[in-house]
Each structure stands twice: as structure tokens, then as C-alpha cells.
Amino acid sequence: MPTKRAIVDAILAKHDAATAGRKFNAVLATASINDAIEYHALFKIVQTEKQAADPDFQPLNIACVFSPPAEGNKDVQQIQENLPQEKVDNEQEPDKKKDALKAIIADYNAQYGANHGIGEFDRYYQDVQKRIKDQQYPNADLPHAQKIDITLVVDMLLTGFDSKFLNTLYVDKNLKYHGLIQAFSRTNRVLNDTKPYGNILDFRQQQDAVDTAIGLFSGQTGKPAKEIWLVEPAAEVIRKYEAAVAGMAGFMQNKNLICEPEQVYNLKGDNARIEFVNRFKEVQRLKTQLDQYTDLAPDQRAHIEATLPKDQLLSFRSTYLETAQRLKAQQDKHDKAGGETDPEIQRLDFEFVLFASALIDYDYIMALITRYASQTPGKQKLSREQLIGLIQSDAKFIDERDDIADYIDTLEAGKGLDEQAIRDGFERFKADKHARQLAAIADQHNLPATALQAFVDAILRRMIFDGEQLSDLMAPLELGWKARTQAELALMEDLIPLLHKLAQGREISGLGAYEQ
């Protein structure tokens, strides 16, 4: 059996792949309270070492939960009725267990700005459960620092706890039959195509026990146990991935196009674009599944890369996002207008979540841009094209990716700007760009740029669209009723996309009347 240090090293090496880039989180089931305490200390030591060796290493957020010695506390005694191992463990050297738990809770309080104590253990336990479930929120809404990547447990959380964003169970304890199936089931709550299955990384080589338990608990379904519980071998998924990529290439060839990302823009007609969207979605679904295999052999990884190189995959993602976004906008526009949308477009299932990387958020991109701007020309680790491609292939930046890409184009490598200067520069760049766009709209509709800017500023300040202010804006044109109505509609058609962009996802009350 591997040492605890070897297990910690293995977990740190495999965790990002197992959890789709920390989109999901995990539980490490340990054999005893002493083991949980030792693991907690080891993770701190090993991650500190890794940070010292590699400044880019992003440590995992580790929590640990086990019940304290009961010492006559009826609440703890009740909790321990379903925690047999913890109950037994706490009878040996209870003071050491209590001191260790106090130190673990103190670390937790420091990490999350909490104020828990061992005297109110249930509050701490509830907070741990809440933070595990908080994985459901994007990092833009709740920073990753406030979430938990791995929770170290003994008996707790292995039964009766559900979170769809918990997808991995690390096992360093012997589990039997019903307990084993219940623990494994924690990770198998299917969410969508980004969580096609859960991961079990068993460090106790319990395959025989797993087979027996699966057989017992699957016998009544009439399906083979392996069909229900076990994922396909990586080699089979690689075969399917190859076939999906080849199918996409064949589709492009039938359209007299080379299977290159930029050629997607030459597809003619919605039906062809829809077929590309569906074909590439299948390619990405299988790639997502392959990314979750933690033990791919080097030759398998090389084969996957050769099937569709990473740079090309990212470029295809970018063209997918643009194509799908255009079709979705078309669908939304028809829906709002009450018209008939093409049935094929209606049937499209736009899964932008497949293309959103968990770790690549706004802060990460700003840090990358800072690193790019600080690089010595000719010695760049990350090129301008790679940086822009990374942004354009990620759905989280679907509204701002053009602005970010344009901003990067204005920067010179080697300028040595710090991150705050980069952020401030980007805000100025956006403000200038949007002001120019607004001025162009004003010019097109014969309006003073300052008046249109004031009109937009008032909308964004209150997040309310006021029809009377629109009338006031158009009044100097001295148009008749019918001509003014047409002019207002024409202006709003050009203005609405910019308003949505400036609102950054917030709803502008009253704007819907002009989106029919």
C-alpha cells in the first residue's frame, strides 16, 4: 500500500484532471481520525513545498471534518451513533484528538474568515457542507478561495450527503458492500455533459470488494453490473473521439471545405452551421470525458493530441461559440417576435458550459495579460495569438472576448506594467471603445454624441429604460409621429446590443419592449 505522502502526491497530480479543472470537488475517505489528522498536516507541508518550487502552483483548498470526543455532550453522542469508526477512535487519547481538531478548525477559520469553535461543532460541520455545495457557483460570483476542493473525512459525508458538484472520491480506507456503494454514489450524481461520471481513486486496491458490492446492488436491474457502474475503458472513448473528429472532417469535406477552424465561417446556410455545432459538441463531449481519466498512458495522451491538436481544438471552440451564439441569437429574436423559428434551430441544445474552463476566470486572464506585457520580446512563454485564442475559446468571456482581444493588441510586450495598471488600462480601453461605438451610432442616426452618451449613462445608472427620455432625445430631429417612431426603432436596433454589453449581464427594466 502506498505511503500517505505518495497518496498526497498522487492526489495533487491527478486532482485537476479528475475534477475537470476544479469545476467539481472531492472527498478523501481516511481509515481513522489519526489518519485524517496526518493527511491534513501533510497537505499543508506538500503544498507549501510545491508553491516554493513553482510560483504558478495553485494550492487546493483542503478542509477536514471529524467529530470531537463526546465527553457527555448529547449532540455529539447523537452524531456519533452513525459514525462507528469515529466513536471508537475518540475513546483513545481524546485530548490529542480534541487539540488536533481545534487546530484544524483554527486553520479553517483563518482560510475562510470564519469563527467556529469545537464547542459548537455542528455549526462548523454545517459550514463545511455548505462550502462543498458552493462549488455550484461560478468563480465570478463566488471566488474559488471561498470554496473547498477536498474534504478529509473518516465516517462523515460518506452517507446521506448529496452535492451534484462532488464528483471524486479518494479512498484510503476499507469499505464494505453497502457503505462502499453509498460512498461511491456520492460522486455519481450526473449533472450534465461536463460531469459524465464520477471518479473513484482507490488507494487500497479493493477491486474484489467493489466487484462483489456492485454485483449485489445491481442484480435486480436486469442490466450487467459493469454497464451501470463502470465507465468505458479509455481506449474505447479514444476510439469514439477519433470517429467524432473524423466525422467532423468528413462533413467539412462534403461541403468542399478543409477541416480547419477558419473554414467554418464559409459554411453556407443554417442547416450546415447546425450540423457543425452538433458535430463539434460531440467532439468536445468526448474530449471532456477523456480529460477526466487520470491514468492515461503517455502513448494514449499523444494519440489524443495527434487526433486534434490542442491549438486547433481551442480554435474550433472559438468558431463553435461564435456560430452557436449567432444561431442562439437568431432563435431568441424569433421567439421574442413571436415568429416561427427554424425547427432545426429550436432543437439545438446550446451547452456553452462545456467550453467554460473552471480555472480560467477574469482574474486569471488579467494576470496572464500582465505576464504577457512583462515578457522580454523574443522570450515570450505565451504569444499574443495563444493568449487571444485562449480567451476566444472560453464561453465565460463570450461577451467581453472581443474587447479583451482588442486590448491585448494594443499592448507591447516588455512594458513591465503591473496587474493594477493592466486592469485600469482595460477599463479605460473599454470606455474609449464604447464611446467611439456610441459616437458612430449617434452619427448614423443624426444625433449629438454627447446627448446619446447622456441618454445611455442615465439608463445604466438606474438600470431602467425610460421611453419618455428616448422621445426627448429624438425631439430635436423634429420628425412627424410616424417618422419618429421608425427612427426610434432603428436607433434601438443598433443600441440594444451595446446596452446589453454595458449592462454586463444585469437586466435593464423596460428594454424588452424594444426587443420584440
Coordinates of C-alpha atoms in Angstrom, one line a residue:
M1 CA 0.0 0.0 0.0
P2 CA 1.4 3.5 -0.9
T3 CA 2.5 5.8 1.9
K4 CA 0.4 8.8 2.8
R5 CA 3.0 11.1 1.3
A6 CA 2.8 9.1 -2.0
I7 CA -1.0 9.4 -1.9
V8 CA -0.9 13.2 -1.3
D9 CA 1.5 13.5 -4.3
A10 CA -0.8 11.3 -6.4
I11 CA -3.9 13.3 -5.5
L12 CA -2.2 16.6 -6.3
A13 CA -1.1 15.2 -9.6
K14 CA -4.5 13.9 -10.6
H15 CA -7.0 16.3 -9.0
D16 CA -7.3 18.8 -11.8
A17 CA -7.9 16.0 -14.4
A18 CA -10.4 14.2 -12.1
T19 CA -12.4 17.3 -11.3
A20 CA -12.4 18.9 -14.8
G21 CA -10.0 21.7 -13.8
R22 CA -11.5 22.1 -10.3
K23 CA -15.0 22.6 -11.7
F24 CA -16.0 19.9 -9.2
N25 CA -14.7 18.9 -5.8
A26 CA -13.7 15.7 -3.9
V27 CA -13.7 13.8 -0.6
L28 CA -10.8 11.8 0.8
A29 CA -12.1 9.0 2.9
T30 CA -9.5 8.0 5.6
A31 CA -9.4 5.0 7.8
S32 CA -9.2 6.8 11.2
I33 CA -9.2 10.1 12.9
N34 CA -5.4 9.9 13.3
D35 CA -5.1 9.3 9.6
A36 CA -7.3 12.3 8.8
I37 CA -5.1 14.5 11.1
E38 CA -1.9 13.2 9.5
Y39 CA -3.3 13.9 6.0
H40 CA -4.3 17.4 6.9
A41 CA -0.8 18.2 8.1
L42 CA 0.7 16.5 5.0
F43 CA -1.3 18.5 2.5
K44 CA -0.1 21.8 4.2
I45 CA 3.5 20.7 4.0
V46 CA 3.5 19.3 0.5
Q47 CA 1.6 22.3 -1.0
T48 CA 3.9 24.7 0.7
E49 CA 6.9 22.9 -0.9
K50 CA 5.2 23.0 -4.3
Q51 CA 4.5 26.7 -4.0
A52 CA 8.1 27.4 -3.1
A53 CA 9.3 25.3 -6.1
D54 CA 6.7 26.7 -8.6
P55 CA 5.2 30.2 -8.0
D56 CA 2.4 29.3 -10.5
F57 CA 1.2 26.3 -8.5
Q58 CA -2.3 26.9 -7.2
P59 CA -2.8 25.1 -3.9
L60 CA -6.0 23.1 -3.3
N61 CA -8.3 24.3 -0.6
I62 CA -8.3 21.5 2.0
A63 CA -10.9 21.0 4.8
C64 CA -11.1 18.3 7.4
V65 CA -14.1 17.2 9.4
F66 CA -14.5 14.5 12.1
S67 CA -16.5 14.5 15.3
P68 CA -14.8 15.5 18.6
P69 CA -14.7 13.4 21.8
A70 CA -18.3 13.4 23.1
E71 CA -17.4 14.0 26.8
G72 CA -21.0 13.7 27.8
N73 CA -22.2 16.1 25.0
K74 CA -25.6 14.7 23.9
D75 CA -25.5 16.4 20.5
V76 CA -22.1 14.8 19.7
Q77 CA -23.2 11.5 21.1
Q78 CA -26.2 11.6 18.8
I79 CA -24.0 12.4 15.8
Q80 CA -21.6 9.5 16.6
E81 CA -24.4 7.0 16.5
N82 CA -23.9 6.8 12.8
L83 CA -20.1 7.2 13.0
P84 CA -18.8 3.9 14.4
Q85 CA -15.1 4.5 13.5
E86 CA -15.0 8.0 14.9
K87 CA -16.8 6.9 18.1
V88 CA -14.1 4.2 18.7
D89 CA -11.2 6.5 17.7
N90 CA -12.3 9.2 20.2
E91 CA -12.0 6.8 23.1
Q92 CA -8.2 6.6 22.5
E93 CA -6.3 9.7 23.6
P94 CA -9.3 12.0 23.4
D95 CA -7.3 15.1 24.5
K96 CA -5.0 14.7 21.5
K97 CA -7.9 14.3 19.1
K98 CA -9.5 17.4 20.6
D99 CA -6.4 19.5 20.3
A100 CA -5.9 18.4 16.7
L101 CA -9.5 19.3 15.8
K102 CA -9.1 22.7 17.4
A103 CA -6.0 23.4 15.3
I104 CA -7.8 22.1 12.1
I105 CA -10.8 24.4 12.8
A106 CA -8.4 27.3 13.5
D107 CA -6.8 26.8 10.1
Y108 CA -10.3 26.6 8.5
N109 CA -11.3 29.9 10.3
A110 CA -8.1 31.6 9.0
Q111 CA -8.7 30.4 5.5
Y112 CA -12.4 31.3 5.2
G113 CA -12.7 34.2 7.6
A114 CA -15.0 32.1 9.8
N115 CA -15.3 32.0 13.6
H116 CA -16.1 28.4 14.5
G117 CA -15.1 26.6 17.7
I118 CA -15.1 23.0 18.9
G119 CA -17.8 23.8 21.4
E120 CA -20.3 24.4 18.6
F121 CA -19.1 21.6 16.3
D122 CA -22.4 21.3 14.4
R123 CA -22.1 24.9 13.1
Y124 CA -18.6 24.1 11.8
Y125 CA -19.9 20.8 10.2
Q126 CA -22.8 22.6 8.5
D127 CA -20.4 25.3 7.2
V128 CA -18.2 22.6 5.6
Q129 CA -21.2 21.1 3.9
K130 CA -22.3 24.5 2.6
R131 CA -18.9 25.3 1.2
I132 CA -18.8 21.9 -0.6
K133 CA -22.1 22.7 -2.2
D134 CA -20.9 26.3 -3.0
Q135 CA -18.9 24.6 -5.8
Q136 CA -22.1 25.1 -7.9
Y137 CA -21.4 28.9 -8.2
P138 CA -19.1 30.2 -10.9
N139 CA -15.9 31.8 -9.6
A140 CA -17.1 35.2 -10.9
D141 CA -20.0 35.0 -8.4
L142 CA -18.1 33.3 -5.5
P143 CA -14.3 33.3 -5.6
H144 CA -12.6 29.9 -5.6
A145 CA -10.9 30.9 -2.4
Q146 CA -14.2 30.6 -0.6
K147 CA -14.8 27.0 -1.8
I148 CA -13.5 23.6 -0.8
D149 CA -11.5 21.4 -3.2
I150 CA -11.0 18.3 -1.0
T151 CA -12.7 17.4 2.3
L152 CA -10.8 14.9 4.5
V153 CA -13.3 12.6 6.3
V154 CA -13.5 9.4 8.4
D155 CA -17.2 8.5 8.5
M156 CA -18.9 11.8 7.9
L157 CA -20.3 12.8 4.5
L158 CA -19.9 9.3 3.1
T159 CA -23.6 8.6 3.6
G160 CA -26.7 10.9 3.4
F161 CA -24.9 13.8 1.8
D162 CA -25.5 14.9 -1.7
S163 CA -23.9 17.5 -3.9
K164 CA -24.0 17.4 -7.7
F165 CA -20.7 19.2 -7.9
L166 CA -18.9 16.5 -5.8
N167 CA -17.5 14.2 -8.5
T168 CA -14.4 12.5 -7.0
L169 CA -13.9 10.1 -4.1
Y170 CA -10.3 9.4 -3.0
V171 CA -10.3 6.2 -0.8
D172 CA -7.7 5.3 1.8
K173 CA -9.9 3.0 3.9
N174 CA -11.5 -0.4 3.6
L175 CA -15.2 -0.1 2.7
K176 CA -17.7 -3.0 2.7
Y177 CA -20.7 -3.6 0.5
H178 CA -23.5 -1.1 1.4
G179 CA -21.1 1.5 2.8
L180 CA -19.0 1.2 -0.3
I181 CA -21.9 1.6 -2.7
Q182 CA -23.3 4.6 -0.7
A183 CA -19.9 6.3 -0.7
F184 CA -19.4 5.7 -4.4
S185 CA -22.9 7.0 -5.1
R186 CA -21.9 10.4 -3.6
T187 CA -19.8 11.0 -6.7
N188 CA -22.1 9.6 -9.3
R189 CA -24.8 12.3 -9.4
V190 CA -24.9 13.1 -13.1
L191 CA -25.0 16.9 -13.7
N192 CA -24.6 17.4 -17.5
D193 CA -22.0 16.6 -20.1
T194 CA -19.2 18.2 -18.1
K195 CA -19.8 15.6 -15.4
P196 CA -20.4 12.4 -17.4
Y197 CA -19.5 10.2 -14.5
G198 CA -17.9 10.3 -11.0
N199 CA -14.3 9.3 -10.2
I200 CA -13.2 6.8 -7.6
L201 CA -9.4 6.7 -6.9
D202 CA -8.9 3.8 -4.6
F203 CA -5.5 3.5 -2.9
R204 CA -6.5 0.3 -1.1
Q205 CA -6.8 -2.0 -4.2
Q206 CA -10.3 -3.1 -3.3
Q207 CA -11.4 -4.3 -6.7
D208 CA -12.7 -7.6 -5.5
A209 CA -14.9 -5.9 -2.9
V210 CA -16.0 -3.4 -5.4
D211 CA -17.0 -6.2 -7.9
T212 CA -18.9 -8.1 -5.2
A213 CA -20.8 -5.0 -4.0
I214 CA -21.6 -3.8 -7.5
G215 CA -22.9 -7.3 -8.3
L216 CA -25.1 -7.4 -5.2
F217 CA -26.6 -4.0 -5.6
S218 CA -27.1 -4.2 -9.4
G219 CA -28.6 -7.7 -9.6
Q220 CA -32.2 -6.5 -9.5
T221 CA -31.9 -4.2 -12.5
G222 CA -31.5 -6.9 -15.2
K223 CA -28.5 -5.0 -16.7
P224 CA -24.9 -6.2 -16.4
A225 CA -23.4 -4.6 -13.3
K226 CA -20.5 -3.1 -15.3
E227 CA -22.8 -1.4 -17.7
I228 CA -24.4 0.5 -14.8
W229 CA -21.4 1.3 -12.7
L230 CA -18.2 1.2 -14.7
V231 CA -17.1 3.8 -17.2
E232 CA -15.9 2.7 -20.6
P233 CA -12.2 2.0 -20.9
A234 CA -10.2 5.0 -22.1
A235 CA -9.3 3.1 -25.3
E236 CA -12.9 2.8 -26.2
V237 CA -13.6 6.6 -25.6
I238 CA -10.4 7.4 -27.6
R239 CA -11.9 5.3 -30.5
K240 CA -15.2 7.2 -30.3
Y241 CA -13.3 10.5 -30.1
E242 CA -11.3 9.6 -33.3
A243 CA -14.6 8.7 -35.0
A244 CA -16.2 12.0 -34.0
V245 CA -13.3 14.1 -35.2
A246 CA -13.2 12.0 -38.5
G247 CA -16.9 12.6 -38.9
M248 CA -16.5 16.3 -38.5
A249 CA -13.7 16.3 -41.1
G250 CA -15.9 14.2 -43.5
F251 CA -18.8 16.7 -43.0
M252 CA -16.5 19.6 -43.9
Q253 CA -15.1 17.7 -46.9
N254 CA -18.7 17.1 -48.2
K255 CA -19.1 20.9 -48.1
N256 CA -15.9 21.2 -50.2
L257 CA -14.1 22.7 -47.2
I258 CA -10.9 21.8 -45.4
C259 CA -11.4 20.8 -41.8
E260 CA -9.8 23.9 -40.4
P261 CA -11.4 26.3 -37.8
E262 CA -11.4 29.3 -40.1
Q263 CA -13.2 27.3 -42.8
V264 CA -16.3 27.0 -40.5
Y265 CA -17.1 30.6 -41.4
N266 CA -17.5 29.5 -45.0
L267 CA -20.4 27.1 -44.3
K268 CA -23.5 28.2 -46.2
G269 CA -26.9 28.0 -44.7
D270 CA -28.3 27.4 -41.2
N271 CA -28.5 23.6 -41.7
A272 CA -24.8 23.3 -42.3
R273 CA -24.0 25.5 -39.3
I274 CA -26.3 23.5 -37.1
E275 CA -24.6 20.3 -38.2
F276 CA -21.2 21.7 -37.4
V277 CA -22.5 22.8 -33.9
N278 CA -23.8 19.3 -33.2
R279 CA -20.8 17.5 -34.5
F280 CA -18.3 19.7 -32.6
K281 CA -20.4 19.4 -29.5
E282 CA -19.9 15.6 -29.6
V283 CA -16.2 16.0 -30.2
Q284 CA -16.0 18.3 -27.1
R285 CA -18.2 16.0 -25.0
L286 CA -15.8 13.1 -25.7
K287 CA -12.7 15.3 -25.1
T288 CA -14.2 16.4 -21.7
Q289 CA -14.7 12.7 -20.8
L290 CA -11.2 11.9 -21.8
D291 CA -9.9 14.8 -19.7
Q292 CA -11.3 13.1 -16.6
Y293 CA -9.3 9.9 -17.0
T294 CA -6.4 10.3 -14.5
D295 CA -4.3 7.3 -15.7
L296 CA -4.0 7.7 -19.4
A297 CA -0.8 6.2 -20.7
P298 CA 1.7 8.6 -22.4
D299 CA 1.0 7.0 -25.8
Q300 CA -2.7 7.5 -25.3
R301 CA -2.2 11.2 -24.5
A302 CA -0.1 11.5 -27.6
H303 CA -2.7 9.8 -29.7
I304 CA -5.5 12.2 -28.4
E305 CA -3.3 15.2 -29.1
A306 CA -2.5 13.9 -32.6
T307 CA -6.2 13.3 -33.3
L308 CA -6.9 17.0 -32.8
P309 CA -4.0 19.2 -31.6
K310 CA -4.8 21.5 -28.6
D311 CA -4.3 24.7 -30.5
Q312 CA -6.7 23.5 -33.2
L313 CA -9.2 22.3 -30.6
L314 CA -9.2 25.8 -29.0
S315 CA -9.7 27.4 -32.4
F316 CA -12.6 25.1 -33.2
R317 CA -14.1 26.0 -29.8
S318 CA -13.9 29.7 -30.7
T319 CA -15.7 29.2 -34.0
Y320 CA -18.2 26.9 -32.3
L321 CA -19.0 29.7 -29.8
E322 CA -19.4 32.3 -32.4
T323 CA -21.6 30.0 -34.6
A324 CA -23.7 28.8 -31.8
Q325 CA -24.1 32.3 -30.4
R326 CA -25.3 33.6 -33.7
L327 CA -27.8 30.7 -34.1
K328 CA -29.0 31.2 -30.5
A329 CA -29.5 35.0 -31.0
Q330 CA -31.5 34.1 -34.1
Q331 CA -33.6 31.7 -32.1
D332 CA -34.1 34.3 -29.3
K333 CA -35.1 37.0 -31.8
H334 CA -37.7 34.8 -33.4
D335 CA -39.0 33.7 -30.0
K336 CA -39.5 37.3 -28.9
A337 CA -41.0 38.4 -32.1
G338 CA -43.5 35.5 -31.9
G339 CA -42.4 34.3 -35.3
E340 CA -41.6 30.7 -36.4
T341 CA -38.0 29.7 -35.7
D342 CA -36.5 27.1 -37.9
P343 CA -37.4 23.8 -36.2
E344 CA -33.7 22.6 -36.5
I345 CA -32.6 25.7 -34.6
Q346 CA -35.2 25.2 -32.0
R347 CA -34.0 21.6 -31.4
L348 CA -30.4 22.8 -30.9
D349 CA -29.2 22.4 -27.3
F350 CA -26.6 25.1 -26.7
E351 CA -24.3 23.9 -24.0
F352 CA -21.9 26.7 -23.5
V353 CA -20.9 25.3 -20.1
L354 CA -18.9 22.6 -22.0
F355 CA -16.5 25.3 -23.1
A356 CA -16.0 27.2 -19.8
S357 CA -12.8 26.3 -18.0
A358 CA -13.2 26.4 -14.2
L359 CA -9.8 28.0 -13.5
I360 CA -9.7 30.5 -16.3
D361 CA -11.6 33.4 -14.9
Y362 CA -11.3 37.2 -15.2
D363 CA -8.6 37.4 -12.6
Y364 CA -6.6 34.7 -14.2
I365 CA -6.8 36.4 -17.6
M366 CA -5.8 39.7 -16.2
A367 CA -2.8 38.0 -14.6
L368 CA -1.9 36.3 -17.9
I369 CA -2.1 39.6 -19.7
T370 CA 0.2 41.2 -17.1
R371 CA 2.7 38.4 -17.6
Y372 CA 2.5 38.8 -21.4
A373 CA 3.1 42.6 -21.1
S374 CA 6.1 42.0 -18.8
Q375 CA 7.8 39.4 -21.0
T376 CA 11.0 40.3 -22.8
P377 CA 10.3 40.5 -26.5
G378 CA 11.6 37.4 -28.2
K379 CA 11.5 35.3 -25.0
Q380 CA 7.8 35.1 -24.5
K381 CA 6.4 31.9 -23.0
L382 CA 2.9 32.9 -24.2
S383 CA 2.4 34.6 -27.6
R384 CA -0.2 37.2 -28.3
E385 CA -2.0 34.7 -30.6
Q386 CA -2.1 32.0 -27.9
L387 CA -3.4 34.4 -25.3
I388 CA -6.2 35.7 -27.6
G389 CA -7.0 32.1 -28.6
L390 CA -7.4 31.0 -25.0
I391 CA -9.9 33.8 -24.3
Q392 CA -11.9 33.3 -27.5
S393 CA -12.3 29.6 -26.8
D394 CA -13.8 30.1 -23.4
A395 CA -17.5 30.7 -23.0
K396 CA -17.1 32.7 -19.9
F397 CA -15.7 35.6 -22.0
I398 CA -18.3 35.4 -24.7
D399 CA -19.5 39.0 -24.0
E400 CA -16.1 40.6 -23.5
R401 CA -13.7 38.4 -25.5
D402 CA -13.6 40.9 -28.4
D403 CA -12.8 43.8 -26.1
I404 CA -10.1 41.7 -24.3
A405 CA -8.5 40.6 -27.6
D406 CA -8.5 44.1 -29.0
Y407 CA -6.9 45.4 -25.8
I408 CA -4.1 42.8 -26.0
D409 CA -3.5 44.0 -29.5
T410 CA -2.7 47.5 -28.1
L411 CA -0.1 46.2 -25.6
E412 CA 3.6 45.9 -26.2
A413 CA 5.5 43.0 -24.7
G414 CA 8.2 44.0 -22.2
K415 CA 6.4 47.2 -21.0
G416 CA 6.5 45.8 -17.4
L417 CA 3.1 47.0 -16.3
D418 CA 1.8 45.6 -13.0
E419 CA -1.6 44.0 -12.8
Q420 CA -3.5 47.1 -11.5
A421 CA -2.1 49.1 -14.4
I422 CA -3.3 46.4 -16.8
R423 CA -6.8 46.3 -15.2
D424 CA -7.1 50.2 -15.2
G425 CA -5.9 50.2 -18.8
F426 CA -8.5 47.7 -19.8
E427 CA -11.3 49.7 -18.2
R428 CA -10.1 52.9 -20.0
F429 CA -9.8 51.0 -23.2
K430 CA -13.4 49.6 -22.9
A431 CA -14.7 53.1 -22.0
D432 CA -12.9 54.6 -25.1
K433 CA -14.0 51.8 -27.4
H434 CA -17.7 52.0 -26.3
A435 CA -17.6 55.8 -26.5
R436 CA -16.4 55.5 -30.1
Q437 CA -19.1 52.9 -30.9
L438 CA -21.7 55.2 -29.3
A439 CA -20.4 58.2 -31.3
A440 CA -20.7 56.1 -34.6
I441 CA -24.3 55.2 -33.7
A442 CA -25.1 58.9 -32.9
D443 CA -23.6 60.0 -36.3
Q444 CA -25.6 57.3 -38.2
H445 CA -28.8 58.5 -36.6
N446 CA -28.1 62.2 -36.8
L447 CA -27.9 62.7 -33.0
P448 CA -25.4 64.7 -31.0
A449 CA -22.9 62.2 -29.5
T450 CA -23.0 63.9 -26.1
A451 CA -26.8 63.6 -25.9
L452 CA -26.7 59.9 -26.8
Q453 CA -24.0 59.3 -24.2
A454 CA -26.0 61.1 -21.5
F455 CA -29.1 59.0 -22.5
V456 CA -27.1 55.7 -22.2
D457 CA -25.4 56.8 -18.9
A458 CA -28.9 57.5 -17.4
I459 CA -30.1 54.1 -18.4
L460 CA -27.1 52.3 -16.9
R461 CA -27.2 54.4 -13.7
R462 CA -30.8 53.3 -12.9
M463 CA -30.9 50.1 -15.0
I464 CA -34.3 51.4 -16.2
F465 CA -35.1 52.2 -19.8
D466 CA -37.3 55.3 -20.0
G467 CA -39.4 55.8 -23.2
E468 CA -40.0 59.4 -22.4
Q469 CA -36.3 60.1 -22.3
L470 CA -36.0 58.4 -25.7
S471 CA -38.7 60.8 -27.0
D472 CA -36.8 63.8 -25.6
L473 CA -33.6 62.5 -27.3
M474 CA -35.3 62.4 -30.7
A475 CA -37.2 65.7 -30.3
P476 CA -34.6 67.9 -31.8
L477 CA -34.9 66.0 -35.1
E478 CA -38.5 67.5 -35.4
L479 CA -39.9 64.4 -37.1
G480 CA -43.5 63.5 -37.6
W481 CA -45.1 60.9 -35.4
K482 CA -44.7 58.0 -37.9
A483 CA -41.1 59.0 -39.0
R484 CA -40.1 59.5 -35.3
T485 CA -41.4 56.0 -34.4
Q486 CA -39.4 54.5 -37.3
A487 CA -36.3 56.5 -36.2
E488 CA -36.6 55.3 -32.6
L489 CA -36.9 51.7 -33.6
A490 CA -33.9 52.0 -36.0
L491 CA -31.8 53.6 -33.2
M492 CA -32.8 51.0 -30.7
E493 CA -31.9 48.1 -33.0
D494 CA -28.3 49.5 -33.1
L495 CA -28.2 50.5 -29.5
I496 CA -29.6 47.4 -27.7
P497 CA -26.6 45.1 -28.3
L498 CA -24.3 47.8 -26.8
L499 CA -26.6 48.4 -23.9
H500 CA -26.6 44.6 -23.1
K501 CA -22.8 44.6 -23.2
L502 CA -22.5 47.6 -21.0
A503 CA -25.0 46.1 -18.5
Q504 CA -22.7 43.1 -18.1
G505 CA -25.5 40.6 -17.6
R506 CA -27.8 42.8 -15.5
E507 CA -31.3 43.3 -16.6
I508 CA -32.4 46.7 -17.9
S509 CA -36.0 47.1 -16.9
G510 CA -38.3 48.3 -19.7
L511 CA -35.9 47.4 -22.5
G512 CA -37.8 44.3 -23.5
A513 CA -40.5 46.5 -25.2
Y514 CA -37.9 47.3 -28.0
E515 CA -36.7 43.7 -28.4
Q516 CA -39.9 42.3 -29.8

